[in-house]
Backbone as JSON, one array per atom type, in Angstrom:
{
  "sequence": "PISEILNSCATLPFASDCRVLIASGKFGKFSSDEEKSLIKYSSDETASTFLVFSELGGDEAFKNLKPHITVVDCSKTDGAELKRFAVQMAKEKDISVGEGAMELLLRYSDRMLDRVSNELDKLKAYCMGETVTEDDVKELVHRESDYLVYELSNAISDRDGKKTFDVLDSML",
  "N": [[102.5, -134.34, -19.25], [104.12, -135.8, -16.39], [105.62, -134.03, -14.83], [104.31, -131.54, -15.13], [101.88, -132.12, -13.92], [102.7, -132.64, -11.27], [103.79, -130.14, -10.67], [101.43, -128.66, -10.62], [100.34, -129.79, -8.36], [101.88, -128.65, -6.42], [100.88, -126.16, -5.94], [99.38, -124.18, -3.49], [96.42, -124.86, -1.58], [93.34, -123.0, -1.81], [91.48, -121.25, 0.51], [91.06, -123.53, 2.05], [92.18, -126.54, 3.73], [93.2, -128.51, 2.18], [93.3, -129.87, -1.18], [91.98, -131.39, -4.2], [93.39, -132.88, -6.98], [92.65, -133.91, -10.14], [93.82, -136.03, -12.52], [93.17, -137.05, -15.65], [92.74, -139.51, -18.24], [94.42, -141.49, -20.73], [97.15, -143.05, -19.67], [100.42, -143.69, -20.59], [103.18, -145.99, -20.15], [105.1, -144.96, -17.42], [108.19, -143.14, -17.28], [111.31, -144.02, -15.71], [112.28, -141.88, -14.18], [109.92, -140.36, -13.91], [108.35, -142.15, -12.43], [109.88, -142.2, -10.05], [109.54, -139.54, -9.24], [106.77, -139.49, -8.77], [106.58, -141.39, -6.71], [108.07, -140.1, -4.74], [106.44, -137.84, -4.34], [104.11, -139.12, -3.43], [104.91, -140.05, -0.97], [105.26, -137.82, 0.54], [104.35, -136.4, 3.38], [103.55, -133.88, 3.99], [102.24, -132.83, 1.88], [99.62, -130.97, 0.41], [97.79, -131.54, -1.46], [95.63, -133.9, -2.83], [96.33, -136.27, -5.11], [94.74, -137.59, -7.83], [94.47, -140.11, -10.16], [92.63, -140.69, -12.96], [92.34, -143.28, -14.69], [91.92, -144.44, -17.91], [91.33, -147.4, -19.28], [93.08, -149.38, -18.19], [95.74, -150.5, -15.95], [98.44, -150.52, -16.45], [100.36, -148.47, -16.5], [100.63, -147.87, -13.82], [101.64, -150.02, -12.51], [104.24, -150.43, -11.3], [104.06, -148.6, -9.3], [102.24, -149.39, -7.42], [102.91, -150.37, -4.75], [103.19, -147.96, -3.44], [101.0, -146.35, -3.67], [97.41, -145.88, -3.48], [95.1, -147.91, -4.99], [92.03, -147.66, -6.54], [89.35, -149.36, -7.74], [86.83, -148.5, -9.8], [85.06, -149.68, -11.49], [82.09, -151.28, -12.79], [80.53, -153.83, -10.87], [80.9, -157.36, -11.26], [78.5, -159.95, -12.15], [78.24, -162.26, -10.29], [79.65, -161.44, -7.99], [78.31, -159.08, -7.4], [75.75, -160.06, -6.84], [76.26, -161.6, -4.53], [77.03, -159.52, -2.82], [74.65, -157.99, -2.78], [72.8, -159.79, -1.69], [73.93, -160.21, 0.84], [73.79, -157.6, 1.8], [71.01, -157.2, 1.87], [70.39, -159.06, 3.84], [71.72, -157.93, 6.06], [70.23, -155.61, 6.3], [67.92, -156.63, 7.06], [65.96, -157.57, 5.19], [63.74, -159.44, 3.3], [64.1, -160.87, 0.23], [62.75, -162.08, -2.71], [64.03, -164.59, -5.0], [63.71, -164.11, -7.82], [63.01, -161.44, -7.69], [65.34, -160.3, -6.69], [67.14, -160.76, -8.8], [65.95, -159.16, -10.78], [66.1, -156.64, -9.57], [68.89, -156.28, -9.58], [69.39, -156.18, -12.33], [67.87, -153.92, -13.09], [69.24, -151.97, -11.67], [71.59, -151.63, -12.97], [74.0, -152.81, -12.22], [75.19, -151.22, -10.25], [76.48, -150.6, -7.16], [75.78, -148.64, -5.2], [73.25, -147.88, -6.06], [71.84, -150.29, -5.76], [71.89, -150.56, -2.96], [70.44, -148.24, -2.14], [67.97, -148.76, -3.38], [67.21, -151.09, -2.08], [66.73, -150.08, 0.5], [64.5, -148.49, -0.06], [62.67, -150.44, -0.93], [62.43, -151.94, 1.41], [61.13, -150.14, 3.13], [58.73, -149.9, 1.78], [57.68, -152.52, 1.65], [57.43, -153.3, 4.29], [58.37, -155.47, 6.08], [57.39, -157.69, 4.74], [58.08, -160.19, 2.19], [60.0, -159.1, -0.54], [58.8, -158.83, -3.79], [58.87, -159.64, -7.35], [57.0, -158.0, -8.59], [56.93, -155.83, -6.81], [59.48, -154.76, -7.22], [59.3, -154.09, -9.95], [57.39, -152.09, -9.76], [58.52, -150.12, -8.08], [61.3, -149.66, -8.48], [63.47, -147.67, -10.28], [64.35, -148.03, -13.62], [67.51, -148.21, -15.06], [68.86, -146.35, -17.84], [70.44, -147.87, -19.6], [69.43, -150.43, -19.2], [66.84, -150.04, -20.08], [67.22, -149.61, -22.82], [68.09, -152.14, -23.58], [65.77, -153.59, -22.92], [63.99, -152.39, -24.7], [65.07, -153.15, -27.21], [64.65, -155.89, -27.06], [61.84, -155.98, -26.98], [61.23, -154.96, -29.5], [62.46, -156.88, -31.18], [60.88, -159.05, -30.5], [58.6, -158.31, -31.68], [56.62, -157.01, -30.26], [54.4, -154.74, -30.04], [52.94, -153.23, -28.09], [54.51, -153.45, -25.75], [56.86, -152.3, -26.73], [56.06, -149.61, -27.16], [55.38, -148.98, -24.52], [57.9, -149.14, -23.23], [59.31, -147.18, -24.67], [57.76, -144.96, -23.92], [58.36, -144.87, -21.17], [60.96, -144.1, -21.35], [60.9, -141.49, -22.09]],
  "CA": [[103.63, -134.95, -18.57], [104.05, -135.89, -14.94], [106.2, -132.83, -14.22], [103.26, -130.53, -15.09], [100.9, -132.54, -12.91], [103.3, -132.44, -9.94], [103.86, -128.69, -10.47], [100.09, -128.25, -10.21], [100.14, -130.26, -6.99], [102.65, -127.78, -5.52], [100.09, -124.97, -5.65], [98.68, -124.28, -2.21], [94.96, -124.78, -1.68], [92.74, -121.7, -1.5], [90.34, -121.28, 1.45], [90.87, -124.9, 2.53], [93.42, -127.17, 4.18], [93.7, -129.4, 1.14], [92.57, -129.84, -2.44], [92.06, -132.61, -4.99], [93.74, -132.67, -8.38], [92.3, -135.12, -10.9], [94.49, -136.15, -13.82], [92.45, -138.13, -16.32], [93.16, -139.84, -19.6], [95.11, -142.77, -20.92], [98.56, -142.83, -19.37], [101.33, -144.76, -21.03], [104.12, -146.39, -19.12], [105.9, -143.84, -16.93], [109.64, -143.33, -17.29], [111.88, -144.28, -14.39], [112.31, -140.6, -13.47], [108.54, -140.01, -13.57], [107.96, -143.03, -11.32], [110.57, -141.72, -8.85], [108.88, -138.29, -8.83], [105.46, -139.84, -8.19], [106.82, -142.06, -5.43], [108.49, -139.05, -3.81], [105.27, -137.04, -4.0], [103.15, -139.92, -2.65], [105.41, -140.27, 0.4], [105.37, -136.51, 1.19], [103.23, -136.27, 4.32], [103.15, -132.48, 4.11], [101.53, -132.43, 0.66], [98.26, -130.52, 0.69], [96.96, -131.9, -2.61], [95.4, -135.32, -3.11], [96.46, -136.49, -6.55], [93.91, -138.7, -8.28], [94.57, -140.44, -11.58], [91.47, -141.39, -13.49], [92.94, -144.0, -15.8], [90.98, -145.05, -18.83], [91.84, -148.5, -20.08], [94.02, -150.33, -17.61], [96.62, -149.95, -14.93], [99.83, -150.84, -16.79], [101.22, -147.35, -16.13], [100.75, -147.76, -12.37], [102.06, -151.32, -11.99], [105.39, -150.29, -10.41], [103.74, -147.65, -8.24], [101.23, -149.94, -6.51], [103.29, -150.41, -3.32], [103.28, -146.61, -2.89], [99.76, -145.62, -3.91], [96.17, -146.61, -3.25], [94.38, -148.13, -6.23], [90.6, -147.84, -6.33], [88.69, -149.8, -8.96], [85.46, -147.98, -9.81], [84.27, -150.3, -12.54], [80.89, -151.96, -12.32], [80.77, -155.13, -10.29], [80.41, -158.46, -12.08], [77.24, -160.53, -11.69], [78.3, -163.13, -9.11], [80.08, -160.63, -6.85], [77.22, -158.15, -7.11], [74.66, -160.8, -6.21], [76.68, -161.89, -3.15], [76.96, -158.26, -2.09], [73.24, -157.59, -2.6], [72.16, -160.74, -0.76], [74.47, -159.89, 2.16], [73.24, -156.3, 2.21], [69.6, -157.41, 2.22], [70.4, -159.76, 5.12], [72.1, -156.95, 7.08], [69.14, -154.64, 6.43], [66.76, -157.43, 7.48], [64.98, -157.52, 4.11], [63.56, -160.7, 2.6], [63.92, -160.58, -1.19], [62.6, -163.28, -3.51], [65.12, -164.81, -5.97], [63.42, -163.39, -9.06], [63.02, -160.01, -7.37], [66.73, -159.88, -6.56], [67.7, -160.72, -10.16], [65.37, -158.0, -11.45], [66.69, -155.47, -8.92], [70.27, -156.15, -10.05], [69.33, -155.75, -13.74], [67.36, -152.55, -13.12], [70.23, -151.08, -11.04], [72.74, -151.56, -13.86], [75.18, -153.31, -11.51], [75.8, -150.17, -9.44], [76.28, -150.96, -5.75], [75.06, -147.61, -4.47], [71.85, -147.97, -6.46], [71.26, -151.48, -5.12], [71.71, -150.23, -1.55], [69.33, -147.29, -2.02], [66.71, -149.4, -3.77], [66.84, -152.01, -1.0], [66.12, -149.26, 1.55], [63.17, -148.09, -0.52], [61.82, -151.64, -0.93], [62.18, -152.31, 2.81], [60.1, -149.24, 3.65], [57.47, -150.18, 1.09], [57.15, -153.87, 1.94], [57.19, -153.38, 5.74], [58.57, -156.79, 6.66], [56.97, -158.74, 3.81], [59.08, -160.53, 1.19], [59.98, -158.27, -1.74], [58.48, -159.64, -4.96], [59.2, -159.04, -8.65], [56.05, -156.91, -8.84], [57.39, -154.69, -6.02], [60.65, -154.19, -7.91], [58.82, -153.45, -11.17], [56.62, -150.9, -9.42], [59.24, -149.1, -7.32], [62.71, -149.43, -8.84], [63.69, -146.98, -11.56], [65.24, -148.79, -14.51], [68.58, -147.42, -15.68], [68.67, -146.2, -19.28], [71.07, -149.01, -20.29], [68.49, -151.55, -19.15], [65.7, -149.7, -20.92], [67.61, -149.85, -24.22], [68.07, -153.6, -23.71], [64.36, -153.98, -22.89], [63.39, -151.91, -25.95], [65.5, -154.0, -28.33], [63.95, -157.18, -26.92], [60.43, -155.8, -27.37], [61.2, -154.8, -30.96], [62.77, -158.18, -31.81], [59.73, -159.92, -30.25], [57.48, -157.69, -32.4], [55.6, -156.71, -29.26], [54.15, -153.32, -30.2], [52.51, -152.6, -26.85], [55.66, -153.34, -24.86], [57.78, -151.35, -27.35], [55.6, -148.26, -26.85], [55.48, -148.79, -23.08], [59.3, -148.86, -22.9], [59.59, -145.85, -25.22], [57.07, -144.0, -23.07], [59.08, -144.74, -19.91], [62.24, -143.45, -21.63], [60.67, -140.06, -22.35]],
  "C": [[103.49, -134.87, -17.05], [104.59, -134.63, -14.27], [105.16, -131.71, -14.12], [102.22, -130.85, -14.02], [101.44, -132.27, -11.51], [103.5, -130.95, -9.65], [102.51, -128.15, -10.03], [99.8, -128.66, -8.77], [100.84, -129.34, -5.98], [101.91, -126.5, -5.18], [99.32, -125.17, -4.35], [97.17, -124.17, -2.4], [94.46, -123.39, -1.27], [91.51, -121.91, -0.62], [90.03, -122.7, 1.95], [92.22, -125.44, 2.98], [94.03, -128.05, 3.09], [92.86, -129.23, -0.12], [92.78, -131.16, -3.17], [92.39, -132.21, -6.43], [93.48, -133.98, -9.11], [92.97, -135.05, -12.26], [93.82, -137.33, -14.53], [92.96, -138.32, -17.74], [93.78, -141.22, -19.65], [96.59, -142.51, -20.73], [99.37, -144.01, -19.88], [102.23, -145.14, -19.87], [104.97, -145.18, -18.72], [107.39, -144.16, -17.04], [110.1, -143.57, -15.85], [111.9, -142.99, -13.56], [110.91, -140.16, -13.04], [108.04, -140.85, -12.4], [108.6, -142.56, -10.02], [109.91, -140.45, -8.33], [107.53, -138.57, -8.19], [105.6, -140.51, -6.84], [107.21, -141.03, -4.37], [107.29, -138.22, -3.38], [104.31, -137.84, -3.11], [103.62, -140.15, -1.21], [105.57, -138.96, 1.16], [104.16, -136.29, 2.08], [102.76, -134.83, 4.47], [102.38, -131.99, 2.88], [100.08, -132.07, 0.99], [97.3, -130.85, -0.45], [96.86, -133.42, -2.73], [95.41, -135.47, -4.63], [95.7, -137.75, -6.94], [94.12, -138.89, -9.77], [93.31, -141.19, -11.98], [91.93, -142.03, -14.79], [91.87, -144.67, -16.64], [91.69, -146.18, -19.56], [92.89, -149.4, -19.46], [94.98, -149.67, -16.65], [98.08, -150.26, -15.2], [100.77, -149.73, -16.34], [101.52, -147.32, -14.63], [101.3, -149.02, -11.71], [103.21, -151.18, -10.98], [105.14, -149.36, -9.23], [102.83, -148.23, -7.16], [101.66, -150.05, -5.05], [103.24, -149.03, -2.65], [101.99, -145.81, -2.99], [98.56, -146.49, -3.52], [95.43, -146.7, -4.57], [92.92, -148.4, -5.89], [89.97, -148.19, -7.67], [87.23, -149.37, -8.91], [84.6, -148.58, -10.93], [83.05, -150.99, -11.94], [81.24, -153.36, -11.87], [80.21, -156.23, -11.19], [79.21, -159.14, -11.4], [77.31, -161.32, -10.4], [78.67, -162.33, -7.86], [78.97, -159.67, -6.43], [76.09, -158.86, -6.39], [75.01, -161.15, -4.77], [76.57, -160.64, -2.29], [75.51, -157.89, -1.78], [72.53, -158.5, -1.61], [72.63, -160.45, 0.67], [73.9, -158.58, 2.68], [71.78, -156.44, 2.63], [69.51, -158.09, 3.58], [70.72, -158.79, 6.26], [70.99, -155.94, 7.34], [67.83, -155.32, 6.86], [65.61, -157.32, 6.47], [64.93, -158.9, 3.45], [63.23, -160.38, 1.14], [63.82, -161.9, -1.94], [63.7, -163.37, -4.56], [64.9, -164.02, -7.26], [63.46, -161.88, -8.85], [64.45, -159.49, -7.27], [67.38, -159.77, -7.94], [67.22, -159.47, -10.9], [65.96, -156.7, -10.87], [68.11, -155.23, -9.45], [70.3, -155.68, -11.51], [68.9, -154.29, -13.83], [68.4, -151.56, -12.6], [71.5, -150.95, -11.85], [74.05, -151.86, -13.14], [75.9, -152.24, -10.68], [75.45, -150.39, -7.98], [75.5, -149.91, -4.97], [73.58, -147.62, -4.81], [71.16, -149.15, -5.79], [70.96, -151.18, -3.66], [70.51, -149.3, -1.35], [67.99, -147.93, -2.34], [66.26, -150.41, -2.72], [66.2, -151.25, 0.15], [64.69, -148.88, 1.19], [62.21, -149.29, -0.47], [61.48, -152.08, 0.5], [61.06, -151.44, 3.39], [58.74, -149.55, 3.05], [56.85, -151.5, 1.54], [56.91, -154.13, 3.42], [57.25, -154.8, 6.29], [58.14, -157.95, 5.78], [58.11, -159.02, 2.82], [58.91, -159.66, -0.06], [59.77, -159.18, -2.95], [58.93, -158.92, -6.23], [58.27, -157.87, -8.95], [56.44, -155.66, -8.05], [58.54, -153.99, -6.71], [60.19, -153.46, -9.17], [58.11, -152.13, -10.87], [57.48, -149.78, -8.84], [60.63, -148.74, -7.83], [62.8, -148.8, -10.22], [64.68, -147.78, -12.38], [66.25, -147.84, -15.13], [68.39, -147.41, -17.19], [69.31, -147.34, -20.07], [70.11, -150.2, -20.32], [67.29, -151.27, -20.05], [66.01, -149.93, -22.4], [67.58, -151.35, -24.51], [66.62, -154.1, -23.79], [63.66, -153.57, -24.2], [63.79, -152.79, -27.13], [64.85, -155.38, -28.27], [62.5, -157.06, -27.38], [60.31, -155.67, -28.89], [61.45, -156.14, -31.65], [61.64, -159.18, -31.6], [58.48, -159.44, -30.99], [56.29, -157.43, -31.48], [55.37, -155.19, -29.25], [53.8, -152.61, -28.91], [53.7, -152.4, -25.91], [56.67, -152.33, -25.41], [57.37, -149.92, -27.0], [55.63, -147.98, -25.35], [56.91, -148.43, -22.66], [59.68, -147.48, -23.43], [58.99, -144.75, -24.36], [57.84, -143.8, -21.76], [60.45, -144.08, -20.1], [62.08, -141.94, -21.8], [60.37, -139.29, -21.09]]
}
């Protein structure tokens, strides 16, 4: 219940000016009293605890609180938005990336923006001003395990024994 969470927030931090309390799970719709308590806590400028809700499965519970809280969406970025971001980032970092290389980089990075950024830095250092190719990405970018599972299932369905064992080997 919200009252227990807010009671935990009232505890003073130890050896620090502030602390973070993470409440995670699936929250149902809050009662009117719970919403009022959360709004009151969120507007308390003297609070020493940052309250973070890690909501699994939607934001219905927080709909009425949105004017009073900061909502951060940490889900993976969709394909079109991720590609725009990656292309813009490559431009800002002054990196030329071939179209196929960019697609491969995005697949290997499992749509995680921080991974894309780090891998672009690595590719820039490796290619030293040259255009990044698919071969560069294959050689330098670590494939996320989700992508490896996808690659393994494709190799098996294609009955490609060599590729199947190569993917399995890279997973170990």
